[in-house]
Amino acid sequence: MDSWTWVIVAVAVVAAALLGAAVWLLLRLVRTRRELRRAGLPTGPKWVFWGAVLYLVLPTDLVPDPVYLDDIGVLLLAIRSMRSGRQDALAAMGRQEGTGTALRG
């Protein structure tokens, strides 16, 4: 094989790895949203979840689609946003429980 064939194979392998990472993050995002809903915690704004999913699926991107780095970044931001919303909700629930016991005593 000549050198151009190796370059094409290497680019294809990197693109496949990035696509695999994007799909894995999409599954984590869906799993996180499902766990938050089961626990009765807020999942954050719906546009965060659906916006990240649409950004991955739609062909219009900041960077052309063979390079999924922008898609991965959007999915990571959505997961981070949803998890920070969970932390805020848990902290608020803890404060409410703390004030309820203080009023009883």
PDB file of C-alpha atoms in Angstrom:
ATOM      1  CA  MET A   1       0.000   0.000   0.000  1.00  0.00           C
ATOM      2  CA  ASP A   2       1.186   3.491  -0.705  1.00  0.00           C
ATOM      3  CA  SER A   3       1.352   6.336   1.809  1.00  0.00           C
ATOM      4  CA  TRP A   4      -1.998   7.883   0.787  1.00  0.00           C
ATOM      5  CA  THR A   5      -3.804   4.643   1.547  1.00  0.00           C
ATOM      6  CA  TRP A   6      -2.389   4.653   5.078  1.00  0.00           C
ATOM      7  CA  VAL A   7      -3.458   8.257   5.553  1.00  0.00           C
ATOM      8  CA  ILE A   8      -7.001   7.466   4.423  1.00  0.00           C
ATOM      9  CA  VAL A   9      -7.162   4.406   6.674  1.00  0.00           C
ATOM     10  CA  ALA A  10      -5.872   6.422   9.644  1.00  0.00           C
ATOM     11  CA  VAL A  11      -8.421   9.202   9.057  1.00  0.00           C
ATOM     12  CA  ALA A  12     -11.217   6.632   8.773  1.00  0.00           C
ATOM     13  CA  VAL A  13     -10.165   4.963  12.028  1.00  0.00           C
ATOM     14  CA  VAL A  14     -10.048   8.305  13.859  1.00  0.00           C
ATOM     15  CA  ALA A  15     -13.453   9.316  12.455  1.00  0.00           C
ATOM     16  CA  ALA A  16     -14.939   5.965  13.526  1.00  0.00           C
ATOM     17  CA  ALA A  17     -13.482   6.361  17.019  1.00  0.00           C
ATOM     18  CA  LEU A  18     -14.908   9.874  17.341  1.00  0.00           C
ATOM     19  CA  LEU A  19     -18.306   8.687  16.121  1.00  0.00           C
ATOM     20  CA  GLY A  20     -18.197   5.880  18.677  1.00  0.00           C
ATOM     21  CA  ALA A  21     -17.388   8.386  21.430  1.00  0.00           C
ATOM     22  CA  ALA A  22     -20.271  10.626  20.338  1.00  0.00           C
ATOM     23  CA  VAL A  23     -22.729   7.716  20.362  1.00  0.00           C
ATOM     24  CA  TRP A  24     -21.448   6.603  23.789  1.00  0.00           C
ATOM     25  CA  LEU A  25     -21.974  10.126  25.157  1.00  0.00           C
ATOM     26  CA  LEU A  26     -25.451  10.241  23.643  1.00  0.00           C
ATOM     27  CA  LEU A  27     -26.300   7.024  25.483  1.00  0.00           C
ATOM     28  CA  ARG A  28     -24.921   8.501  28.723  1.00  0.00           C
ATOM     29  CA  LEU A  29     -27.053  11.607  28.211  1.00  0.00           C
ATOM     30  CA  VAL A  30     -30.202   9.537  27.712  1.00  0.00           C
ATOM     31  CA  ARG A  31     -29.344   7.358  30.712  1.00  0.00           C
ATOM     32  CA  THR A  32     -28.719  10.406  32.918  1.00  0.00           C
ATOM     33  CA  ARG A  33     -32.037  11.959  31.934  1.00  0.00           C
ATOM     34  CA  ARG A  34     -33.864   8.682  32.585  1.00  0.00           C
ATOM     35  CA  GLU A  35     -32.254   8.277  36.037  1.00  0.00           C
ATOM     36  CA  LEU A  36     -33.114  11.848  37.007  1.00  0.00           C
ATOM     37  CA  ARG A  37     -36.737  11.381  35.959  1.00  0.00           C
ATOM     38  CA  ARG A  38     -37.015   8.080  37.884  1.00  0.00           C
ATOM     39  CA  ALA A  39     -35.636   9.737  40.999  1.00  0.00           C
ATOM     40  CA  GLY A  40     -38.171  12.542  40.678  1.00  0.00           C
ATOM     41  CA  LEU A  41     -35.472  15.162  40.253  1.00  0.00           C
ATOM     42  CA  PRO A  42     -35.666  17.942  37.686  1.00  0.00           C
ATOM     43  CA  THR A  43     -33.816  17.178  34.474  1.00  0.00           C
ATOM     44  CA  GLY A  44     -33.172  20.795  33.649  1.00  0.00           C
ATOM     45  CA  PRO A  45     -34.565  22.617  30.668  1.00  0.00           C
ATOM     46  CA  LYS A  46     -35.876  20.274  28.008  1.00  0.00           C
ATOM     47  CA  TRP A  47     -34.122  22.277  25.312  1.00  0.00           C
ATOM     48  CA  VAL A  48     -30.727  21.235  26.720  1.00  0.00           C
ATOM     49  CA  PHE A  49     -31.453  17.544  26.175  1.00  0.00           C
ATOM     50  CA  TRP A  50     -33.247  17.855  22.854  1.00  0.00           C
ATOM     51  CA  GLY A  51     -30.832  20.483  21.567  1.00  0.00           C
ATOM     52  CA  ALA A  52     -27.863  18.199  22.190  1.00  0.00           C
ATOM     53  CA  VAL A  53     -29.607  15.259  20.516  1.00  0.00           C
ATOM     54  CA  LEU A  54     -30.578  17.353  17.489  1.00  0.00           C
ATOM     55  CA  TYR A  55     -27.100  18.830  17.185  1.00  0.00           C
ATOM     56  CA  LEU A  56     -25.658  15.324  16.971  1.00  0.00           C
ATOM     57  CA  VAL A  57     -28.221  14.125  14.427  1.00  0.00           C
ATOM     58  CA  LEU A  58     -28.613  17.155  12.157  1.00  0.00           C
ATOM     59  CA  PRO A  59     -26.065  17.619   9.377  1.00  0.00           C
ATOM     60  CA  THR A  60     -25.511  21.336  10.094  1.00  0.00           C
ATOM     61  CA  ASP A  61     -22.541  21.685  12.463  1.00  0.00           C
ATOM     62  CA  LEU A  62     -19.806  24.123  13.384  1.00  0.00           C
ATOM     63  CA  VAL A  63     -17.228  21.594  12.193  1.00  0.00           C
ATOM     64  CA  PRO A  64     -17.953  19.204   9.292  1.00  0.00           C
ATOM     65  CA  ASP A  65     -19.369  15.850  10.385  1.00  0.00           C
ATOM     66  CA  PRO A  66     -16.396  13.538   9.812  1.00  0.00           C
ATOM     67  CA  VAL A  67     -14.907  15.344  12.828  1.00  0.00           C
ATOM     68  CA  TYR A  68     -17.308  14.841  15.754  1.00  0.00           C
ATOM     69  CA  LEU A  69     -15.395  16.971  18.271  1.00  0.00           C
ATOM     70  CA  ASP A  70     -18.023  19.718  18.325  1.00  0.00           C
ATOM     71  CA  ASP A  71     -20.804  17.147  18.744  1.00  0.00           C
ATOM     72  CA  ILE A  72     -18.915  15.541  21.623  1.00  0.00           C
ATOM     73  CA  GLY A  73     -18.481  18.958  23.238  1.00  0.00           C
ATOM     74  CA  VAL A  74     -22.200  19.727  22.997  1.00  0.00           C
ATOM     75  CA  LEU A  75     -23.100  16.339  24.507  1.00  0.00           C
ATOM     76  CA  LEU A  76     -20.621  16.840  27.354  1.00  0.00           C
ATOM     77  CA  LEU A  77     -22.070  20.287  28.085  1.00  0.00           C
ATOM     78  CA  ALA A  78     -25.597  18.853  28.139  1.00  0.00           C
ATOM     79  CA  ILE A  79     -24.586  16.076  30.554  1.00  0.00           C
ATOM     80  CA  ARG A  80     -22.796  18.607  32.757  1.00  0.00           C
ATOM     81  CA  SER A  81     -25.822  20.899  32.727  1.00  0.00           C
ATOM     82  CA  MET A  82     -28.204  18.113  33.682  1.00  0.00           C
ATOM     83  CA  ARG A  83     -25.955  16.870  36.481  1.00  0.00           C
ATOM     84  CA  SER A  84     -25.452  20.348  37.912  1.00  0.00           C
ATOM     85  CA  GLY A  85     -29.238  20.745  37.943  1.00  0.00           C
ATOM     86  CA  ARG A  86     -29.423  17.507  39.908  1.00  0.00           C
ATOM     87  CA  GLN A  87     -26.900  18.792  42.455  1.00  0.00           C
ATOM     88  CA  ASP A  88     -28.865  22.031  42.849  1.00  0.00           C
ATOM     89  CA  ALA A  89     -32.111  20.090  43.376  1.00  0.00           C
ATOM     90  CA  LEU A  90     -30.514  17.787  45.942  1.00  0.00           C
ATOM     91  CA  ALA A  91     -29.069  20.773  47.819  1.00  0.00           C
ATOM     92  CA  ALA A  92     -32.470  22.491  47.834  1.00  0.00           C
ATOM     93  CA  MET A  93     -34.137  19.320  49.117  1.00  0.00           C
ATOM     94  CA  GLY A  94     -31.524  19.062  51.878  1.00  0.00           C
ATOM     95  CA  ARG A  95     -32.131  22.661  52.925  1.00  0.00           C
ATOM     96  CA  GLN A  96     -35.898  22.053  53.021  1.00  0.00           C
ATOM     97  CA  GLU A  97     -35.452  18.969  55.183  1.00  0.00           C
ATOM     98  CA  GLY A  98     -33.101  20.862  57.470  1.00  0.00           C
ATOM     99  CA  THR A  99     -35.560  23.694  58.022  1.00  0.00           C
ATOM    100  CA  GLY A 100     -38.407  21.250  58.577  1.00  0.00           C
ATOM    101  CA  THR A 101     -36.592  19.524  61.444  1.00  0.00           C
ATOM    102  CA  ALA A 102     -35.590  22.869  62.941  1.00  0.00           C
ATOM    103  CA  LEU A 103     -39.226  23.957  63.035  1.00  0.00           C
ATOM    104  CA  ARG A 104     -40.313  20.712  64.704  1.00  0.00           C
ATOM    105  CA  GLY A 105     -37.708  20.879  67.481  1.00  0.00           C
TER     106      GLY A 105
END
